Short mmCIF file of C-alpha atoms and ligand atoms in Angstrom, two decimals:
data_model
loop_
_atom_site.label_atom_id
_atom_site.label_comp_id
_atom_site.label_asym_id
_atom_site.label_seq_id
_atom_site.Cartn_x
_atom_site.Cartn_y
_atom_site.Cartn_z
CA MET A 1 14.62 5.61 -19.80
CA SER A 2 12.56 7.75 -17.43
CA LYS A 3 13.41 11.20 -16.18
CA CYS A 4 13.71 11.85 -12.43
CA LEU A 5 11.07 14.23 -11.07
CA ILE A 6 13.57 15.62 -8.57
CA CYS A 7 16.97 15.96 -10.29
CA GLU A 8 16.07 15.21 -13.94
CA ASN A 9 18.61 12.39 -14.26
CA GLU A 10 17.59 9.43 -16.40
CA TYR A 11 17.02 6.00 -14.87
CA LEU A 12 15.57 2.57 -15.68
CA PRO A 13 12.57 1.18 -13.74
CA PHE A 14 13.34 -1.84 -11.53
CA VAL A 15 9.80 -3.23 -11.35
CA ASP A 16 6.93 -3.23 -13.86
CA PHE A 17 3.38 -3.96 -12.64
CA GLY A 18 1.75 -3.60 -16.08
CA ASP A 19 -1.41 -1.56 -16.68
CA MET A 20 -3.05 -0.56 -13.40
CA PRO A 21 -6.39 1.08 -12.64
CA ILE A 22 -6.69 3.91 -10.11
CA ALA A 23 -6.47 2.26 -6.68
CA ASN A 24 -9.51 4.02 -5.26
CA ALA A 25 -11.72 3.83 -8.37
CA PHE A 26 -14.40 1.62 -6.83
CA ALA A 27 -17.46 1.84 -9.08
CA ILE A 28 -20.67 0.14 -10.13
CA LYS A 29 -20.58 -2.23 -13.13
CA GLU A 30 -22.06 0.27 -15.61
CA GLU A 31 -19.28 2.80 -14.85
CA MET A 32 -16.53 0.30 -15.58
CA ASP A 33 -16.92 -0.01 -19.35
CA ASP A 34 -13.90 2.17 -20.17
CA GLU A 35 -11.87 1.88 -17.00
CA TYR A 36 -8.83 4.17 -16.92
CA THR A 37 -5.44 2.49 -16.51
CA PHE A 38 -1.82 3.65 -16.60
CA PRO A 39 1.48 1.71 -16.96
CA MET A 40 2.76 1.30 -13.39
CA LYS A 41 6.54 1.01 -13.14
CA VAL A 42 8.88 2.09 -10.36
CA GLY A 43 12.49 3.20 -10.63
CA PHE A 44 15.45 4.40 -8.56
CA CYS A 45 17.38 7.53 -9.52
CA ASP A 46 21.03 7.34 -8.51
CA GLY A 47 21.38 11.12 -8.91
CA CYS A 48 19.23 11.98 -5.87
CA ASN A 49 18.38 8.51 -4.42
CA MET A 50 14.65 9.00 -5.03
CA VAL A 51 12.44 5.98 -5.74
CA GLN A 52 9.46 6.97 -7.86
CA LEU A 53 6.69 6.00 -10.27
CA ALA A 54 8.15 6.13 -13.76
CA GLU A 55 4.92 7.41 -15.35
CA GLN A 56 2.32 9.64 -13.79
CA PRO A 57 -1.37 8.77 -13.94
CA ASP A 58 -3.88 11.50 -14.72
CA ARG A 59 -4.31 13.36 -11.41
CA GLU A 60 -7.88 14.39 -12.22
CA LYS A 61 -8.80 10.69 -12.09
CA MET A 62 -7.38 10.36 -8.58
CA PHE A 63 -8.35 13.23 -6.30
CA HIS A 64 -11.84 14.28 -7.20
CA GLU A 65 -15.05 15.08 -5.40
CA ASN A 66 -15.75 11.42 -4.72
CA TYR A 67 -12.34 10.58 -3.30
CA ALA A 68 -13.02 7.44 -1.27
CA PHE A 69 -10.56 7.64 1.58
CA PHE A 70 -11.77 9.23 4.80
CA SER A 71 -8.98 9.20 7.36
CA SER A 72 -11.22 9.19 10.41
CA THR A 73 -12.73 5.75 9.70
CA SER A 74 -9.96 4.08 11.72
CA ASN A 75 -9.97 4.58 15.48
CA TYR A 76 -6.32 3.69 15.55
CA MET A 77 -5.51 6.55 13.13
CA VAL A 78 -7.63 9.01 15.16
CA GLU A 79 -5.43 8.24 18.16
CA HIS A 80 -2.25 8.35 16.05
CA PHE A 81 -2.98 11.88 14.79
CA LYS A 82 -3.94 13.09 18.23
CA ASN A 83 -0.46 12.07 19.41
CA PHE A 84 1.14 13.57 16.29
CA ALA A 85 -0.59 16.94 16.90
CA HIS A 86 0.29 17.01 20.59
CA SER A 87 3.96 16.21 19.94
CA VAL A 88 4.22 19.16 17.51
CA SER A 89 2.38 21.47 19.96
CA ASP A 90 4.82 20.57 22.71
CA LEU A 91 7.92 20.77 20.54
CA GLN A 92 7.08 24.22 19.13
CA SER A 93 5.28 25.53 22.28
CA LEU A 94 2.25 26.40 20.16
CA ASP A 95 -0.43 28.74 21.51
CA SER A 96 -3.25 31.04 20.39
CA GLU A 97 -0.73 33.26 18.54
CA SER A 98 0.65 30.38 16.45
CA LEU A 99 -0.37 29.10 13.04
CA VAL A 100 -0.43 25.46 11.95
CA VAL A 101 -1.01 24.63 8.28
CA GLU A 102 -1.72 21.10 7.11
CA ILE A 103 -1.14 20.08 3.50
CA GLY A 104 -3.85 17.56 2.61
CA CYS A 105 -5.91 17.82 5.78
CA ASN A 106 -8.41 15.15 4.62
CA ASP A 107 -11.45 15.15 6.97
CA GLY A 108 -9.61 17.11 9.69
CA ILE A 109 -8.39 14.08 11.64
CA MET A 110 -5.17 15.92 12.63
CA LEU A 111 -6.29 19.58 12.78
CA GLN A 112 -9.31 18.86 15.01
CA ASN A 113 -6.78 18.42 17.82
CA PHE A 114 -5.38 21.96 17.36
CA LEU A 115 -8.90 23.36 17.10
CA LYS A 116 -9.71 21.76 20.43
CA ASP A 117 -6.59 23.33 22.00
CA LYS A 118 -7.46 26.75 20.47
CA ILE A 119 -4.33 26.82 18.31
CA PRO A 120 -5.11 28.57 15.00
CA CYS A 121 -4.94 26.16 12.09
CA LEU A 122 -5.63 26.04 8.39
CA GLY A 123 -6.16 23.02 6.17
CA VAL A 124 -5.35 22.79 2.47
CA GLU A 125 -7.26 19.96 0.79
CA PRO A 126 -8.02 19.48 -2.93
CA SER A 127 -10.65 16.72 -2.56
CA LYS A 128 -13.98 18.43 -2.03
CA ASN A 129 -15.90 15.77 -0.10
CA VAL A 130 -13.23 15.26 2.56
CA ALA A 131 -12.53 19.04 2.68
CA ASN A 132 -16.23 19.57 3.41
CA ALA A 133 -16.03 17.04 6.21
CA ALA A 134 -13.14 19.02 7.77
CA ALA A 135 -15.02 22.31 7.34
CA GLY A 136 -18.02 20.67 9.02
CA LYS A 137 -15.86 20.24 12.13
CA GLY A 138 -15.20 23.99 12.18
CA ILE A 139 -11.77 23.86 10.55
CA GLU A 140 -10.85 26.58 8.03
CA VAL A 141 -10.08 24.80 4.75
CA ILE A 142 -8.78 25.99 1.39
CA ASN A 143 -10.13 23.62 -1.25
CA GLN A 144 -7.05 23.67 -3.52
CA PHE A 145 -3.75 21.91 -4.23
CA PHE A 146 -0.89 23.32 -2.12
CA ASP A 147 1.91 24.95 -4.12
CA GLN A 148 4.26 27.92 -3.93
CA PRO A 149 1.73 30.57 -5.15
CA LEU A 150 -0.81 29.38 -2.57
CA ALA A 151 1.86 29.44 0.18
CA LYS A 152 2.59 33.06 -0.70
CA LYS A 153 -1.12 33.91 -0.52
CA ILE A 154 -1.40 32.33 2.93
CA THR A 155 1.49 34.46 4.26
CA ILE A 156 -0.59 37.51 3.21
CA SER A 157 -4.09 36.35 4.18
CA HIS A 158 -2.87 34.77 7.44
CA LYS A 159 0.83 34.80 8.38
CA LYS A 160 3.90 32.60 8.36
CA ALA A 161 3.46 29.18 9.92
CA ASP A 162 5.03 27.81 13.11
CA ALA A 163 4.39 24.32 11.83
CA ILE A 164 3.45 22.85 8.48
CA LEU A 165 2.22 19.30 8.74
CA SER A 166 1.33 16.56 6.35
CA ALA A 167 0.58 12.86 6.64
CA ASN A 168 0.42 10.38 3.79
CA VAL A 169 0.17 13.24 1.32
CA MET A 170 3.70 14.30 0.32
CA CYS A 171 4.36 11.00 -1.41
CA HIS A 172 1.25 11.66 -3.54
CA ILE A 173 2.51 14.87 -5.09
CA PRO A 174 4.65 14.81 -8.25
CA TYR A 175 5.57 18.53 -8.23
CA MET A 176 7.80 18.41 -5.13
CA HIS A 177 9.80 21.52 -6.01
CA SER A 178 6.77 23.80 -5.79
CA ILE A 179 5.83 22.18 -2.46
CA TYR A 180 9.31 22.76 -1.01
CA ASP A 181 9.42 26.31 -2.39
CA GLY A 182 6.03 26.79 -0.74
CA VAL A 183 7.33 25.43 2.56
CA LYS A 184 10.37 27.72 2.33
CA THR A 185 8.02 30.69 1.78
CA LEU A 186 5.43 29.84 4.41
CA LEU A 187 7.64 28.62 7.27
CA LYS A 188 8.70 30.98 10.06
CA HIS A 189 12.43 31.24 10.74
CA ASP A 190 12.24 28.70 13.59
CA GLY A 191 9.27 26.81 12.19
CA ILE A 192 9.18 23.12 11.31
CA PHE A 193 7.71 21.14 8.46
CA VAL A 194 6.77 17.68 9.73
CA PHE A 195 5.44 14.98 7.47
CA GLU A 196 5.13 11.22 7.44
CA ASP A 197 4.79 8.70 4.65
CA PRO A 198 5.37 4.99 4.04
CA TYR A 199 9.10 4.36 4.43
CA LEU A 200 11.17 2.97 1.56
CA GLY A 201 13.45 0.96 3.89
CA GLU A 202 10.43 -1.00 5.21
CA ILE A 203 8.97 -1.52 1.75
CA ILE A 204 12.20 -3.04 0.44
CA GLU A 205 12.81 -5.07 3.58
CA LYS A 206 9.25 -6.50 3.81
CA THR A 207 8.58 -6.61 0.05
CA SER A 208 5.44 -4.57 0.82
CA PHE A 209 4.98 -3.90 -2.89
CA ASP A 210 1.30 -3.03 -2.37
CA GLN A 211 2.41 0.36 -1.00
CA ILE A 212 3.00 1.06 -4.67
CA TYR A 213 -0.12 2.39 -6.41
CA ASP A 214 -1.13 5.42 -8.46
CA GLU A 215 -1.25 7.82 -5.51
CA HIS A 216 2.24 6.98 -4.25
CA VAL A 217 4.46 8.88 -6.66
CA PHE A 218 7.46 8.69 -4.32
CA LEU A 219 8.78 6.16 -1.81
CA PHE A 220 10.88 8.33 0.49
CA SER A 221 14.03 7.62 2.48
CA ALA A 222 16.12 9.92 4.69
CA LEU A 223 18.64 10.00 1.84
CA SER A 224 16.16 11.29 -0.75
CA VAL A 225 14.26 13.62 1.59
CA GLY A 226 17.54 15.14 2.78
CA TYR A 227 18.67 15.67 -0.80
CA LEU A 228 15.38 17.32 -1.78
CA ALA A 229 15.33 19.61 1.28
CA ASN A 230 18.88 20.69 0.55
CA MET A 231 17.89 21.73 -2.99
CA HIS A 232 15.54 24.30 -1.40
CA ASP A 233 17.86 25.64 1.30
CA LEU A 234 16.06 23.51 3.87
CA GLU A 235 17.44 20.71 6.04
CA LEU A 236 16.29 17.33 7.36
CA VAL A 237 16.71 17.70 11.14
CA ASN A 238 14.85 14.72 12.61
CA VAL A 239 13.39 11.32 11.76
CA GLU A 240 11.04 9.12 13.81
CA PRO A 241 9.92 5.66 12.65
CA GLN A 242 6.14 5.00 12.84
CA ILE A 243 4.29 1.70 12.70
CA THR A 244 1.39 3.16 10.69
CA HIS A 245 0.74 2.03 7.10
CA GLY A 246 2.94 -0.99 7.56
CA GLY A 247 6.03 1.08 8.41
CA SER A 248 6.28 4.83 7.94
CA MET A 249 8.81 7.55 8.72
CA ARG A 250 8.11 10.98 10.20
CA TYR A 251 10.53 13.58 8.82
CA THR A 252 11.13 17.03 10.33
CA ILE A 253 12.50 19.74 8.07
CA ALA A 254 13.65 23.23 9.06
CA HIS A 255 15.34 26.21 7.44
CA LYS A 256 19.00 25.36 6.91
CA GLY A 257 21.01 26.07 10.05
CA ALA A 258 17.95 26.97 12.15
CA LYS A 259 17.83 23.69 14.12
CA THR A 260 20.35 21.05 15.19
CA VAL A 261 20.41 17.90 13.07
CA SER A 262 19.60 14.99 15.40
CA GLN A 263 21.77 11.90 15.83
CA ASP A 264 18.77 9.86 14.58
CA VAL A 265 19.10 11.47 11.15
CA ILE A 266 22.80 10.64 10.99
CA ASN A 267 22.16 7.06 12.15
CA LEU A 268 19.32 6.47 9.68
CA ILE A 269 21.35 7.76 6.76
CA ASP A 270 24.22 5.46 7.77
CA LYS A 271 21.79 2.55 7.98
CA GLU A 272 20.30 3.33 4.55
CA LYS A 273 23.77 3.43 3.05
CA SER A 274 24.68 0.11 4.67
CA LEU A 275 21.48 -1.40 3.17
CA GLY A 276 22.59 -0.02 -0.17
CA LEU A 277 19.49 2.15 -0.67
CA ASN A 278 21.76 4.62 -2.47
CA SER A 279 22.62 2.12 -5.20
CA ALA A 280 20.56 0.35 -7.86
CA ASN A 281 21.75 -3.08 -6.59
CA ALA A 282 19.46 -2.86 -3.53
CA TYR A 283 16.45 -2.85 -5.84
CA SER A 284 17.45 -5.54 -8.30
CA GLY A 285 15.90 -8.44 -6.35
CA PHE A 286 12.65 -6.65 -5.51
CA ALA A 287 10.66 -7.79 -8.57
CA ASP A 288 11.71 -11.42 -7.99
CA ASN A 289 10.55 -11.20 -4.37
CA VAL A 290 7.16 -9.79 -5.48
CA ASN A 291 6.76 -12.54 -8.07
CA LYS A 292 7.52 -15.21 -5.48
CA ILE A 293 4.65 -13.88 -3.30
CA ARG A 294 2.39 -13.80 -6.38
CA ASP A 295 3.15 -17.41 -7.35
CA ASP A 296 2.67 -18.69 -3.79
CA LEU A 297 -0.60 -16.83 -3.23
CA ILE A 298 -2.15 -17.77 -6.56
CA MET A 299 -1.18 -21.41 -6.05
CA LEU A 300 -2.81 -21.35 -2.60
CA LEU A 301 -6.02 -19.68 -3.84
CA LYS A 302 -6.34 -22.17 -6.72
CA LYS A 303 -5.81 -25.09 -4.36
CA LEU A 304 -8.49 -23.79 -1.97
CA LYS A 305 -10.88 -23.34 -4.86
CA SER A 306 -10.29 -26.90 -6.06
CA GLU A 307 -11.07 -28.08 -2.51
CA GLY A 308 -14.36 -26.15 -2.56
CA LYS A 309 -13.33 -23.73 0.20
CA LYS A 310 -15.04 -20.36 0.55
CA VAL A 311 -12.47 -17.55 0.33
CA VAL A 312 -13.38 -13.90 0.97
CA ALA A 313 -11.24 -10.81 1.56
CA TYR A 314 -11.16 -8.25 4.34
CA GLY A 315 -10.52 -4.53 3.67
CA ALA A 316 -11.02 -3.00 0.20
CA THR A 317 -7.80 -1.03 0.62
CA SER A 318 -6.02 1.06 -2.01
CA LYS A 319 -3.17 -1.41 -1.63
CA SER A 320 -5.42 -4.32 -2.62
CA THR A 321 -5.79 -2.87 -6.13
CA THR A 322 -2.10 -3.52 -6.82
CA VAL A 323 -2.35 -7.03 -5.38
CA THR A 324 -5.51 -8.12 -7.21
CA ASN A 325 -4.50 -6.63 -10.56
CA TYR A 326 -0.85 -7.63 -10.63
CA PHE A 327 -1.55 -11.12 -9.28
CA GLY A 328 -4.67 -11.67 -11.39
CA ILE A 329 -7.02 -12.32 -8.43
CA THR A 330 -10.58 -12.40 -9.80
CA PRO A 331 -13.99 -13.04 -8.17
CA ASP A 332 -13.43 -16.62 -9.27
CA LEU A 333 -10.67 -16.98 -6.63
CA VAL A 334 -11.88 -14.48 -4.01
CA GLU A 335 -15.66 -14.12 -3.87
CA CYS A 336 -15.95 -10.66 -2.36
CA ILE A 337 -14.27 -8.07 -0.13
CA TYR A 338 -15.88 -6.87 3.10
CA ASP A 339 -15.26 -3.23 4.00
CA THR A 340 -16.59 -0.70 6.51
CA THR A 341 -16.39 2.32 4.15
CA PRO A 342 -19.91 3.10 2.84
CA ILE A 343 -18.60 4.80 -0.35
CA LYS A 344 -16.94 1.54 -1.48
CA GLN A 345 -19.77 -0.82 -0.56
CA ASN A 346 -21.94 -2.47 -3.21
CA LYS A 347 -19.38 -1.49 -5.84
CA LEU A 348 -16.73 -3.46 -7.71
CA SER A 349 -13.02 -3.26 -6.98
CA PRO A 350 -10.92 -1.44 -9.63
CA GLY A 351 -9.69 -3.66 -12.46
CA ALA A 352 -10.31 -7.01 -10.78
CA HIS A 353 -14.07 -6.30 -10.34
CA ILE A 354 -14.41 -8.17 -7.07
CA PRO A 355 -17.70 -7.18 -5.34
CA VAL A 356 -17.27 -5.05 -2.20
CA LEU A 357 -19.89 -5.77 0.44
CA PRO A 358 -20.74 -4.06 3.73
CA TYR A 359 -18.66 -5.27 6.64
CA GLU A 360 -21.88 -6.08 8.55
CA GLN A 361 -22.37 -9.10 6.25
CA PHE A 362 -18.88 -10.53 6.90
CA ARG A 363 -19.72 -12.94 9.70
CA GLU A 364 -22.91 -14.31 8.17
CA SER A 365 -20.97 -15.15 4.98
CA ASN A 366 -19.32 -17.95 6.97
CA PRO A 367 -15.97 -18.09 5.11
CA ASP A 368 -13.31 -20.80 5.41
CA TYR A 369 -10.43 -18.46 4.51
CA VAL A 370 -10.12 -14.69 4.80
CA LEU A 371 -7.50 -12.90 2.72
CA LEU A 372 -6.42 -9.88 4.75
CA PHE A 373 -5.87 -6.93 2.39
CA ALA A 374 -5.67 -4.50 5.34
CA TRP A 375 -2.56 -6.27 6.62
CA ASN A 376 -1.14 -3.05 8.05
CA HIS A 377 -3.98 -3.14 10.63
CA SER A 378 -3.62 -6.89 11.20
CA ALA A 379 -3.11 -6.70 14.98
CA GLU A 380 -6.22 -4.52 15.47
CA ILE A 381 -8.34 -6.61 13.07
CA MET A 382 -7.27 -10.06 14.24
CA LYS A 383 -8.05 -9.06 17.80
CA LYS A 384 -11.48 -7.74 16.78
CA GLU A 385 -12.35 -10.95 14.91
CA GLN A 386 -10.71 -13.35 17.36
CA ASP A 387 -13.99 -14.89 18.56
CA PHE A 388 -15.16 -15.49 14.98
CA MET A 389 -11.96 -16.82 13.42
CA THR A 390 -12.23 -20.21 15.10
CA ASN A 391 -13.59 -23.62 14.00
CA GLY A 392 -11.30 -24.08 11.05
CA ARG A 393 -11.47 -20.51 9.77
CA HIS A 394 -8.15 -19.08 8.65
CA TRP A 395 -6.50 -15.78 7.83
CA ILE A 396 -4.31 -15.53 4.74
CA THR A 397 -1.60 -12.83 4.78
CA TYR A 398 1.08 -12.22 2.15
CA ILE A 399 3.51 -9.56 3.46
CA PRO A 400 6.41 -10.33 3.77
CA LYS A 401 5.44 -13.87 2.61
CA VAL A 402 2.30 -15.93 2.13
CA GLU A 403 1.08 -17.37 5.43
CA VAL A 404 -2.06 -19.14 6.64
CA SER A 405 -2.93 -18.77 10.33
ZN1 ZN B 501 16.95 12.12 -9.25
#
């Protein structure tokens, strides 16, 4: 049995991925002799409806000075965060007297928009290299993990916040209670805490199991976020579905009673209950669905190999680490992965040790089949490569099922 990180109830995991490396631990061959792994299992707690990793990997192995994910490498995400920032500015009527705090500001992709509009903002970011990138844009950054003591310090060094924001960060943090205590401390009476993360409902519906990796401690739903907020005298007041990261949800939290709870919250909670996301039954078929995708994909890759086809992959994503390791995809089946991120290039993928090559070499490699690991950006990518993916070249995708196109 595992113990729930939110309500301390005991629960049994519903899916077991075996030993997994750290999803972003791309490294050269010599550094891979004693690769760190942790047992990756996911469970549902029926006490608070939270879906979570049953065992926590060592955090020092995950967010360090060489953290490989720079948010601003995707133009689509730059635009997404610009819209996110502007919607919060409008909603809270932010101006030069306001304060916006972002938890996990990465390279400043969101806060740069407030800076431009002369709205005071502060980033909190534990990973040094991305924090430096944000500071380089002129954003004030505290290079630390956000928690309740830090929130208290910010109320003294700065003031209470009109808006606390976070994107694809909350689900990374195991110590939620200190975060929510921090939010309670730092938020103005009429302030809002707005965050977005991959949405549990989408993950179950699409079997997008590759959203599960070391960094994603929690898979949130309106049910679980509402429960958690309530434990800290806060309230879930709005929800907005997002198409980013293969299906995310933006949650707005306020002090209890300070804002009206929107009809969208009520509707989403009703929908989650009708899908059974508040009962263990909804999760019982998930592992079987994942294994069906695994069997189909491996069979396809073996068949292509036997036919002498050249198969490469596109996008050395964090998600791909779960896919390659759980499915047993080796360089024997997929020659290499092309990626635009310099810090990953000319390294090996975690666990599976598939070479990662610069994107610039993709077209000259002349592949027959391209396995799309960055499936959440499939529309953008397929459009970009449209002129190349002709003459018998094919994409392979695997969420929600294996398809060749
Ligand atoms: Zn619980």
